[in-house]
Amino acid sequence: MNEESKTKLDELFNAFSTVSEGAYVYVCDMDDDYSRWSKSAVDYFDLPNEYMEGAGAIWEEHVHPDDRENYNHSIATIFDGTSGGHDMQYRARTRNGEYVTCTCKGVVIRQSDGRPKYFAGSIKNHGLHNYTDTVTGLRSLYGFFEDLRGMFWSHDEGIILQIGTTGFSQVNDIYGYSFGNRIFQTLARFIRKKLFSFGSVYRMDGTKIAAITHGLSERQLQEIYEEIKEEVSKEFYVDGNHVSLALNAGYVVIDSFTVNDKTAYACLKSAYYESKKRRLGALVRFDDGMSDDNQKHLEILNVIRNSISEDFKGFALFYQPVVDAATEKIKGAEALIRWRDATYGLIPPDWFIPVLEQDMLFPSLGEWILRRAMTDGKEMLAKHPNFTMNVNLSYTQLEQEGFIDMVMELLAETGFPAENLCLEITERCRLIDMELLKHIVLTFRENGVKIALDDFGTGFSTLGIIRELAVDTVKIEREFVKGIETRVEDQITVEFISSLADAFSAEVCVEGVETESMKEYLKKYKVHSFQGYYYSKPVPYDEFVELPIY
Ligand code: C2E
Ligand code: CA
């Protein structure tokens, strides 16, 4: 590296150090991959020098093996230009071989021509990593990951489970934070007492408890969970006060080791959420009713999960036309994700979206989907100027910090007009806080982006939602139109939903239109667009643009 570049690097480094009080600082010249790091970081983490070439790889060695995948993914997206920076937590190894938790914030600084030039950031050291939770005395989340990895290494069959509470924040509101802690502590001990003879019990994030068990049958687990649930909802006393808690639980049976610990954990979270949000706290087994082969499902998920890190290998968007109900001309398309490979063939989204949306890698897939849909959509716009591209969202994307900005930036980057994008809020999106959802919907609409309510009529809070959120379109779930020509119940439902949407000035799109007579019958309602196999199944881009309707 020449002297001039080095001086510039030093100047930038000094400026960064001044504003990053209390944190380690690094600045990397991305052209030469040459960087300067704080002296204190060099000493504390035993790095070779304040000036380093290829510091990314050197630092990676210090990142905890469990956190590396996440770290590498983030760095790769920064260097290939798909991301403008990162804000992440990981554990880093010190000179003494201990791990400390760090928050690392980095930004890419670009040259006037937009080319990335520097990667600069700060690393905040939160101190030694705690393997014991101070409230419950149980092993912490990190202990759980360590033991879960051990389970996979040693091929120990067993069941992993997670139990948590509903509405614990209300408990804190009613009793105060410190008594709230006492309640949680008592609950944790109670659960531990019931399970400890089968394995270890852990405090997870929030008010959740996990266990890694061996020799516990599913039937025993069911009985134990019923006992726990019964007692904490009725006979639960903390320091003489009667408390009632509602629980949820999910579990995964681990009896083959073709998957890794991270996939298993994403599946555990997905079973837990199913229990919490849809099954009123019943014990949910991962994969129940989804496939007849739990292990095969896990194995495929593992491969799909890995392909996110391999530049989204195997992922593709299919497009299904949306047609105008009156003219039957094409109005737009819905983008639907698929994954395929030579071994497993074409895998539909129901197999992986509910699990992957619990995964820390999901935001990058969500971004990939949006970018792809906008890029393809731009081509479609050239032929049909009013074309609307519909993209499905997961609720975890909406909870993601900076999600709205990310979408707006993608629109700018791809040159796709906001007015031609419609984001579909699926039934699962309604699980997030209503105030947050309202804010998101409002902000998108203010920026011109359209919003549709997907699978309308299937959720718990259907009626409330259409009152609370001003949306552009309501999509009627295909279950309700299946028997439209003969079933009075379906006719009443479609009549009701379309009048309701009309009252709130939303358009109606009917999904699952499979035959000509269905579509003719549906025309007597206030509906604006149709989507279904009658017009076309979802097809790859190349086939889409060849459709007769296109
Ligand atoms: P959805 O949003 O309700 O999507 C419509 C589903 O109905 C699609 O299934 C589509 O292939 C199917 N379909 C369309 N017309 C007909 C018809 O006439 N008859 C029948 N029987 N089915 C029809 P697909 O592609 O398997 O998607 C399933 C679900 O996966 C979607 O339901 C959506 O919730 C989710 N999903 C798909 N792509 C994405 C994505 O990119 N992101 C997110 N977050 N979720 C996605
Ligand atoms: Ca949809």
XYZ file of C-alpha atoms and ligand atoms in Angstrom:
597
model
C 0.000 0.000 0.000
C 1.378 3.442 -0.898
C 2.136 6.219 1.613
C -0.743 8.402 0.515
C -3.305 5.637 1.033
C -1.778 4.837 4.390
C -2.010 8.472 5.531
C -5.646 8.540 4.484
C -6.298 5.342 6.396
C -4.678 6.830 9.513
C -6.679 10.042 9.224
C -9.906 8.126 8.945
C -8.882 5.878 11.802
C -8.171 8.856 14.079
C -11.492 10.448 13.215
C -13.318 7.192 13.954
C -11.478 6.698 17.226
C -12.553 10.142 18.412
C -16.239 9.394 17.917
C -16.157 5.798 19.185
C -15.317 6.356 22.797
C -15.134 3.176 24.821
C -15.096 0.852 21.820
C -12.323 -0.705 19.735
C -12.085 0.730 16.268
C -10.941 -0.648 12.922
C -10.741 0.876 9.467
C -10.078 -1.249 6.416
C -9.027 -0.026 2.981
C -11.038 -2.482 0.879
C -8.863 -2.096 -2.238
C -5.786 -3.524 -0.505
C -7.642 -5.286 2.311
C -5.285 -3.429 4.594
C -6.543 -2.200 7.937
C -5.672 -0.485 11.146
C -7.042 -1.600 14.519
C -7.049 -0.005 17.989
C -3.951 -0.785 20.003
C -6.154 -1.846 22.929
C -7.884 -4.453 20.725
C -4.526 -5.769 19.522
C -3.423 -6.273 23.129
C -6.689 -7.596 24.485
C -7.341 -10.112 21.704
C -3.705 -10.858 20.943
C -3.826 -9.749 17.317
C -0.565 -9.694 15.295
C -0.343 -5.931 14.723
C -2.184 -2.633 14.653
C -1.760 -2.716 10.865
C -2.891 -5.927 9.229
C -3.484 -7.343 5.805
C -6.498 -9.668 5.539
C -7.675 -8.778 9.033
C -11.088 -10.300 8.296
C -9.638 -13.818 8.262
C -7.461 -13.121 11.317
C -10.423 -11.793 13.256
C -12.592 -14.693 12.140
C -10.227 -17.005 14.015
C -11.181 -15.118 17.166
C -14.913 -15.336 16.604
C -16.582 -18.172 18.514
C -17.083 -21.191 16.202
C -20.852 -21.059 16.806
C -21.047 -17.460 15.696
C -18.771 -17.725 12.684
C -21.378 -18.631 10.125
C -23.362 -15.536 10.934
C -20.217 -13.401 11.011
C -18.896 -14.705 7.700
C -22.209 -14.263 6.017
C -22.314 -10.658 7.101
C -18.733 -9.944 5.986
C -19.302 -11.628 2.622
C -22.352 -9.479 1.891
C -20.347 -6.359 2.774
C -17.446 -7.212 0.488
C -19.637 -8.275 -2.444
C -21.551 -5.032 -2.134
C -24.998 -6.452 -1.282
C -24.934 -4.890 2.163
C -23.873 -1.451 3.291
C -22.710 -2.452 6.745
C -23.456 -4.597 9.755
C -24.639 -4.442 13.324
C -24.199 -7.771 15.024
C -23.342 -9.551 18.227
C -20.883 -12.388 18.536
C -18.406 -13.839 20.989
C -14.700 -13.186 20.510
C -11.712 -14.971 22.059
C -9.351 -12.933 24.191
C -5.624 -13.348 24.872
C -6.526 -15.672 27.779
C -8.665 -17.924 25.629
C -11.919 -16.737 27.232
C -14.826 -15.468 25.188
C -16.327 -12.021 25.582
C -19.548 -10.839 23.987
C -19.047 -8.040 21.476
C -21.353 -5.799 19.509
C -19.801 -4.918 16.197
C -21.115 -2.068 14.091
C -19.552 -1.473 10.701
C -20.264 0.731 7.716
C -19.030 0.779 4.156
C -17.734 4.147 2.999
C -18.024 4.635 -0.740
C -16.139 6.758 -3.219
C -17.936 9.413 -5.231
C -18.499 6.873 -8.033
C -20.277 4.582 -5.554
C -17.453 2.052 -5.355
C -16.914 0.692 -1.779
C -13.630 2.050 -0.478
C -13.429 1.658 3.301
C -15.036 -0.640 5.786
C -14.912 0.989 9.194
C -16.447 0.091 12.475
C -16.420 -0.210 16.207
C -16.405 -3.240 18.474
C -17.939 -2.869 21.895
C -16.798 -5.353 24.488
C -19.583 -6.430 26.870
C -17.292 -8.505 28.994
C -17.025 -12.131 29.866
C -19.586 -14.408 28.547
C -21.945 -15.889 31.036
C -22.792 -19.539 30.824
C -25.039 -19.287 33.875
C -28.204 -17.240 33.993
C -28.195 -15.060 37.105
C -31.983 -15.058 37.604
C -32.655 -18.781 37.463
C -29.227 -20.253 38.121
C -29.737 -22.455 35.051
C -27.264 -22.760 32.231
C -27.804 -19.929 29.742
C -28.647 -19.851 26.053
C -24.944 -20.180 25.303
C -24.736 -23.256 27.466
C -27.668 -24.647 25.515
C -25.912 -24.116 22.191
C -22.753 -25.675 23.518
C -24.581 -28.760 24.768
C -26.711 -29.011 21.645
C -23.561 -29.041 19.552
C -22.207 -31.730 21.851
C -25.360 -33.774 21.271
C -24.760 -33.635 17.529
C -21.081 -34.400 17.814
C -21.600 -37.478 19.917
C -24.738 -38.581 18.045
C -26.808 -38.740 21.219
C -30.433 -39.338 20.317
C -33.027 -37.494 22.322
C -35.664 -34.800 22.429
C -35.030 -31.067 22.622
C -37.835 -28.916 23.885
C -38.684 -25.348 24.693
C -41.328 -24.136 27.129
C -42.275 -20.492 27.518
C -44.952 -18.230 28.848
C -47.604 -16.064 27.219
C -47.998 -12.482 28.392
C -45.180 -12.404 30.914
C -44.829 -8.659 30.406
C -48.262 -8.321 32.021
C -46.942 -10.261 35.001
C -44.159 -7.685 35.255
C -46.690 -4.873 34.926
C -48.857 -6.272 37.704
C -46.219 -7.442 40.178
C -43.203 -5.308 39.329
C -39.986 -6.430 37.718
C -38.249 -7.979 40.699
C -41.240 -10.053 41.758
C -41.625 -10.931 38.080
C -38.101 -12.332 38.306
C -39.064 -14.342 41.401
C -42.017 -15.806 39.522
C -39.870 -16.769 36.588
C -37.244 -18.233 38.889
C -39.886 -20.376 40.609
C -41.267 -21.496 37.272
C -37.776 -22.390 36.030
C -37.059 -24.469 39.138
C -40.404 -26.179 38.868
C -39.772 -27.169 35.259
C -36.257 -28.273 36.110
C -37.558 -30.505 38.885
C -39.883 -32.236 36.441
C -37.240 -32.773 33.782
C -33.817 -32.960 35.347
C -33.708 -36.740 35.566
C -33.921 -36.819 31.749
C -31.259 -34.231 30.961
C -30.285 -30.571 31.313
C -32.503 -27.518 31.564
C -31.580 -24.037 30.278
C -32.738 -20.434 30.448
C -33.259 -19.183 26.916
C -33.986 -15.681 25.616
C -36.970 -13.898 27.139
C -38.990 -16.053 29.489
C -38.285 -19.374 27.875
C -36.818 -22.562 29.258
C -35.305 -25.318 27.137
C -34.230 -28.868 27.830
C -32.038 -31.407 26.115
C -33.288 -34.820 27.151
C -32.285 -38.428 26.626
C -34.390 -41.477 27.282
C -37.596 -39.461 27.536
C -40.390 -40.791 25.336
C -42.784 -38.505 23.534
C -45.597 -39.914 25.598
C -43.802 -39.197 28.866
C -43.051 -35.714 27.651
C -46.705 -35.145 26.856
C -47.675 -36.280 30.380
C -45.025 -34.148 32.072
C -45.996 -31.093 30.070
C -49.665 -31.562 30.930
C -48.735 -31.756 34.630
C -46.598 -28.622 34.455
C -49.249 -26.730 32.554
C -52.026 -27.771 34.872
C -50.106 -26.792 37.979
C -48.872 -23.408 36.819
C -52.278 -22.408 35.602
C -54.010 -23.401 38.844
C -51.887 -24.249 41.877
C -48.921 -22.004 41.414
C -47.793 -19.996 44.428
C -44.787 -17.677 44.625
C -43.897 -16.324 48.080
C -47.457 -16.986 49.179
C -49.044 -15.179 46.205
C -51.253 -17.087 43.854
C -50.088 -16.625 40.268
C -51.492 -18.059 37.078
C -49.327 -18.566 34.015
C -50.156 -19.744 30.505
C -47.510 -21.895 28.848
C -46.533 -22.947 25.331
C -44.199 -25.695 24.239
C -42.587 -27.182 21.176
C -40.160 -30.046 20.668
C -38.014 -31.788 18.091
C -37.111 -35.462 18.086
C -33.438 -35.874 17.224
C -32.750 -39.401 16.010
C -30.586 -38.875 12.979
C -27.547 -36.688 12.590
C -27.607 -35.611 8.986
C -28.627 -32.132 10.155
C -26.747 -29.630 12.269
C -27.528 -27.980 15.599
C -28.580 -24.679 14.048
C -31.215 -26.280 11.848
C -32.501 -28.218 14.857
C -32.793 -24.991 16.830
C -34.705 -23.209 14.030
C -37.119 -26.178 13.962
C -37.511 -25.998 17.739
C -38.402 -22.333 17.535
C -40.871 -22.977 14.744
C -42.651 -25.718 16.765
C -42.701 -23.405 19.788
C -44.256 -20.544 17.813
C -46.834 -22.863 16.356
C -47.813 -23.754 19.923
C -47.885 -20.171 21.080
C -49.615 -18.538 18.164
C -51.890 -21.152 16.760
C -52.350 -24.055 19.113
C -53.184 -22.219 22.333
C -50.221 -23.630 24.196
C -50.611 -27.303 23.244
C -47.365 -29.282 23.055
C -46.338 -29.186 19.392
C -43.992 -31.682 17.799
C -41.933 -30.231 14.983
C -43.191 -31.434 11.628
C -46.484 -32.726 12.986
C -48.753 -33.324 10.046
C -46.344 -31.747 7.565
C -44.629 -34.805 6.247
C -44.568 -38.478 7.116
C -40.826 -38.404 7.486
C -39.625 -36.008 10.160
C -35.951 -36.813 9.615
C -36.103 -36.330 5.879
C -37.787 -32.989 6.425
C -35.050 -31.955 8.847
C -32.386 -33.097 6.425
C -33.853 -31.080 3.532
C -34.167 -28.034 5.771
C -30.550 -28.360 6.669
C -29.508 -28.340 3.027
C -31.838 -25.438 2.212
C -30.525 -23.474 5.159
C -26.949 -23.977 4.013
C -27.787 -22.850 0.521
C -28.708 -19.394 1.854
C -25.049 -18.969 2.753
C -24.013 -20.326 -0.638
C -25.303 -17.335 -2.511
C -28.944 -18.544 -2.403
C -28.130 -21.597 -4.484
C -31.259 -23.402 -5.613
C -33.708 -20.649 -4.711
C -35.940 -19.334 -7.479
C -39.005 -17.149 -7.745
C -41.987 -18.445 -9.666
C -44.651 -16.060 -10.881
C -48.399 -16.534 -11.027
C -50.464 -14.054 -13.043
C -53.120 -11.881 -11.440
C -55.837 -10.901 -13.925
C -58.418 -8.134 -14.017
C -61.804 -9.659 -13.177
C -63.664 -7.531 -15.723
C -61.349 -7.605 -18.740
C -59.470 -10.812 -17.870
C -56.269 -9.134 -18.978
C -53.095 -9.454 -16.962
C -52.745 -6.952 -14.115
C -49.744 -8.262 -12.269
C -48.153 -11.303 -10.684
C -47.480 -12.864 -7.323
C -43.901 -13.926 -6.655
C -43.720 -17.351 -4.978
C -40.507 -18.840 -3.732
C -39.269 -22.339 -4.586
C -36.156 -24.265 -3.805
C -34.844 -27.079 -5.944
C -31.827 -29.294 -6.334
C -30.853 -32.472 -8.078
C -31.333 -34.742 -5.045
C -34.540 -33.423 -3.568
C -36.321 -31.939 -6.576
C -38.649 -28.964 -6.312
C -39.533 -28.084 -2.712
C -42.608 -25.909 -2.056
C -42.401 -22.975 0.368
C -44.670 -24.522 3.005
C -41.808 -26.898 3.734
C -39.237 -24.302 4.596
C -40.718 -20.811 5.052
C -42.304 -21.455 8.503
C -38.984 -22.791 9.818
C -36.580 -20.482 8.038
C -38.461 -17.387 9.111
C -37.333 -18.244 12.653
C -33.742 -18.362 11.488
C -31.206 -15.584 11.811
C -30.360 -16.053 8.137
C -33.920 -15.296 7.020
C -33.603 -11.513 6.611
C -31.033 -12.040 3.874
C -33.357 -14.446 2.041
C -36.215 -11.964 2.421
C -34.041 -9.283 0.871
C -33.013 -11.602 -1.941
C -36.696 -12.328 -2.721
C -37.558 -8.633 -2.877
C -34.574 -7.753 -5.076
C -35.277 -10.637 -7.461
C -38.995 -9.781 -7.718
C -38.252 -6.108 -8.386
C -35.601 -6.911 -10.981
C -37.877 -9.328 -12.860
C -40.833 -7.011 -12.290
C -39.036 -4.202 -14.040
C -38.858 -6.269 -17.226
C -42.559 -7.043 -16.952
C -43.327 -3.335 -16.504
C -41.712 -2.579 -19.827
C -44.494 -4.543 -21.510
C -47.355 -3.761 -19.100
C -46.916 -0.249 -17.638
C -49.459 -0.729 -14.818
C -48.116 -4.093 -13.779
C -48.224 -4.825 -10.024
C -45.701 -7.205 -8.496
C -46.974 -8.889 -5.347
C -44.422 -10.143 -2.818
C -45.219 -12.141 0.320
C -43.768 -11.026 3.638
C -43.036 -13.022 6.758
C -43.810 -11.531 10.123
C -40.188 -11.824 11.184
C -39.256 -9.491 8.334
C -41.620 -6.856 9.662
C -40.016 -7.095 13.078
C -36.596 -6.651 11.536
C -35.070 -3.290 12.350
C -34.721 -1.053 9.315
C -37.033 -3.201 7.171
C -38.894 -0.274 5.619
C -35.640 1.504 4.739
C -34.310 -1.674 3.200
C -37.357 -1.981 0.913
C -37.137 1.687 -0.080
C -33.427 1.318 -0.838
C -34.088 -1.765 -2.960
C -36.692 0.175 -4.946
C -34.132 2.896 -5.576
C -31.423 0.377 -6.423
C -33.527 -1.623 -8.891
C -35.432 1.375 -10.260
C -38.734 -0.413 -9.651
C -41.510 2.115 -8.881
C -43.003 1.957 -5.374
C -46.539 2.222 -6.821
C -46.094 -1.051 -8.682
C -45.067 -3.048 -5.640
C -47.671 -4.711 -3.445
C -46.552 -6.353 -0.214
C -48.748 -9.201 0.969
C -49.167 -9.479 4.678
C -49.838 -13.127 5.340
C -51.858 -14.484 8.204
C -48.697 -15.032 10.239
C -47.796 -11.323 9.985
C -50.731 -10.529 12.179
C -48.893 -12.116 15.074
C -46.812 -9.017 15.581
C -47.760 -6.051 17.682
C -50.711 -4.216 16.138
C -49.223 -0.758 16.702
C -46.033 -1.767 14.911
C -48.021 -3.331 12.077
C -50.102 -0.166 11.720
C -47.001 1.975 11.597
C -45.398 -0.223 8.950
C -48.502 -0.338 6.762
C -48.997 3.408 7.046
C -45.378 4.227 6.229
C -45.344 1.952 3.196
C -48.560 3.430 1.880
C -47.301 6.967 2.420
C -44.338 5.998 0.277
C -46.620 4.665 -2.432
C -46.122 0.934 -1.784
C -49.376 -1.050 -1.826
C -50.418 -3.503 0.858
C -52.614 -6.586 0.541
C -54.097 -8.738 3.285
C -53.386 -12.302 2.306
C -55.470 -15.414 3.183
C -58.208 -13.131 4.398
C -60.638 -14.829 6.749
C -58.343 -17.490 8.145
C -56.774 -15.671 11.101
C -58.054 -14.983 14.573
C -58.268 -11.233 14.284
C -59.628 -10.929 10.790
C -62.420 -8.479 11.428
C -60.327 -6.232 13.623
C -57.513 -6.077 11.148
C -59.452 -4.620 8.270
C -60.773 -1.880 10.560
C -57.343 -1.088 11.968
C -55.269 -1.201 8.817
C -56.076 0.699 5.692
C -55.032 -1.681 2.934
C -55.303 -1.619 -0.849
C -56.356 -5.184 -1.469
C -57.911 -8.096 0.358
C -57.117 -11.551 -0.985
C -59.757 -14.179 -0.369
C -58.220 -17.481 0.639
C -58.835 -20.267 -1.848
C -60.429 -22.511 0.782
C -63.455 -20.199 0.716
C -63.942 -20.368 -3.037
C -63.480 -24.069 -3.635
C -67.184 -24.798 -3.542
C -68.482 -21.403 -4.625
C -70.851 -22.742 -7.264
C -72.665 -25.118 -4.956
C -71.904 -24.438 -1.288
C -74.074 -21.800 0.335
C -71.464 -21.273 3.086
C -68.815 -20.323 0.506
C -71.243 -18.010 -1.270
C -72.093 -16.224 1.963
C -68.416 -15.924 2.910
C -67.384 -14.420 -0.430
C -70.387 -12.083 -0.384
C -69.515 -10.991 3.145
C -65.788 -10.458 2.596
C -66.269 -8.551 -0.640
C -68.852 -6.199 0.924
C -66.616 -5.706 3.934
C -63.632 -4.853 1.727
C -65.821 -2.509 -0.297
C -66.914 -0.702 2.868
C -63.272 -0.097 3.701
C -62.416 0.904 0.105
C -60.189 -2.073 -0.544
C -60.121 -4.079 -3.750
C -60.722 -7.817 -3.695
C -58.590 -10.506 -5.300
C -59.966 -14.036 -5.385
C -57.374 -16.792 -5.184
C -57.716 -20.396 -6.297
C -59.799 -19.794 -9.434
C -59.495 -23.178 -11.090
C -62.194 -23.392 -13.744
C -64.018 -21.236 -16.232
C -67.372 -21.769 -14.542
C -65.908 -20.726 -11.200
C -64.644 -17.496 -12.617
C -67.965 -16.796 -14.332
C -69.821 -17.452 -11.101
C -67.503 -15.182 -9.113
C -68.176 -12.239 -11.397
C -71.453 -11.570 -9.636
C -69.601 -10.403 -6.530
C -67.701 -7.153 -6.054
C -64.336 -8.602 -6.967
C -61.541 -6.906 -8.878
C -59.006 -9.564 -9.744
C -58.551 -13.291 -10.105
C -55.640 -15.586 -9.514
C -55.565 -19.333 -9.961
C -54.688 -22.389 -11.977
C -57.385 -21.526 -14.536
C -55.111 -18.735 -15.774
C -51.812 -20.349 -14.866
C -49.927 -22.120 -12.124
C -46.923 -20.301 -10.707
C -44.161 -20.682 -13.329
C -40.512 -19.622 -13.702
C -39.813 -16.202 -15.212
C -38.987 -17.598 -18.674
C -42.287 -19.451 -18.858
C -44.220 -16.547 -17.407
C -43.267 -14.201 -20.216
C -44.358 -16.855 -22.731
C -47.833 -17.326 -21.247
C -50.608 -16.535 -23.777
C -52.134 -14.125 -21.279
C -48.869 -12.163 -20.918
P -50.146 -17.873 -0.561
O -49.575 -16.504 -0.446
O -51.558 -18.052 -0.157
O -49.890 -18.297 -2.053
C -50.819 -18.866 -2.883
C -50.608 -20.356 -2.981
O -51.727 -20.918 -3.635
C -49.399 -20.729 -3.816
O -48.824 -21.881 -3.219
C -50.008 -21.081 -5.157
O -49.234 -21.990 -5.891
C -51.317 -21.694 -4.747
N -52.346 -21.575 -5.767
C -52.515 -20.553 -6.620
N -53.570 -20.765 -7.416
C -54.093 -21.936 -7.052
C -55.227 -22.705 -7.503
O -55.963 -22.329 -8.410
N -55.459 -23.881 -6.879
C -54.681 -24.336 -5.883
N -54.974 -25.504 -5.326
N -53.610 -23.648 -5.426
C -53.338 -22.450 -6.011
P -47.287 -21.936 -2.900
O -46.541 -21.306 -4.015
O -46.994 -23.342 -2.522
O -47.116 -20.990 -1.640
C -47.579 -21.361 -0.380
C -47.378 -20.265 0.614
O -45.995 -20.042 0.910
C -47.877 -18.922 0.124
O -49.253 -18.893 0.279
C -47.129 -17.970 1.030
O -47.786 -17.848 2.269
C -45.801 -18.688 1.267
N -44.775 -18.076 0.400
C -44.535 -18.327 -0.896
N -43.525 -17.546 -1.356
C -43.129 -16.772 -0.319
C -42.138 -15.750 -0.171
O -41.439 -15.354 -1.082
N -42.017 -15.188 1.074
C -42.808 -15.559 2.109
N -42.628 -14.961 3.268
N -43.752 -16.514 1.994
C -43.920 -17.119 0.795
Ca -49.768 -14.576 -1.025
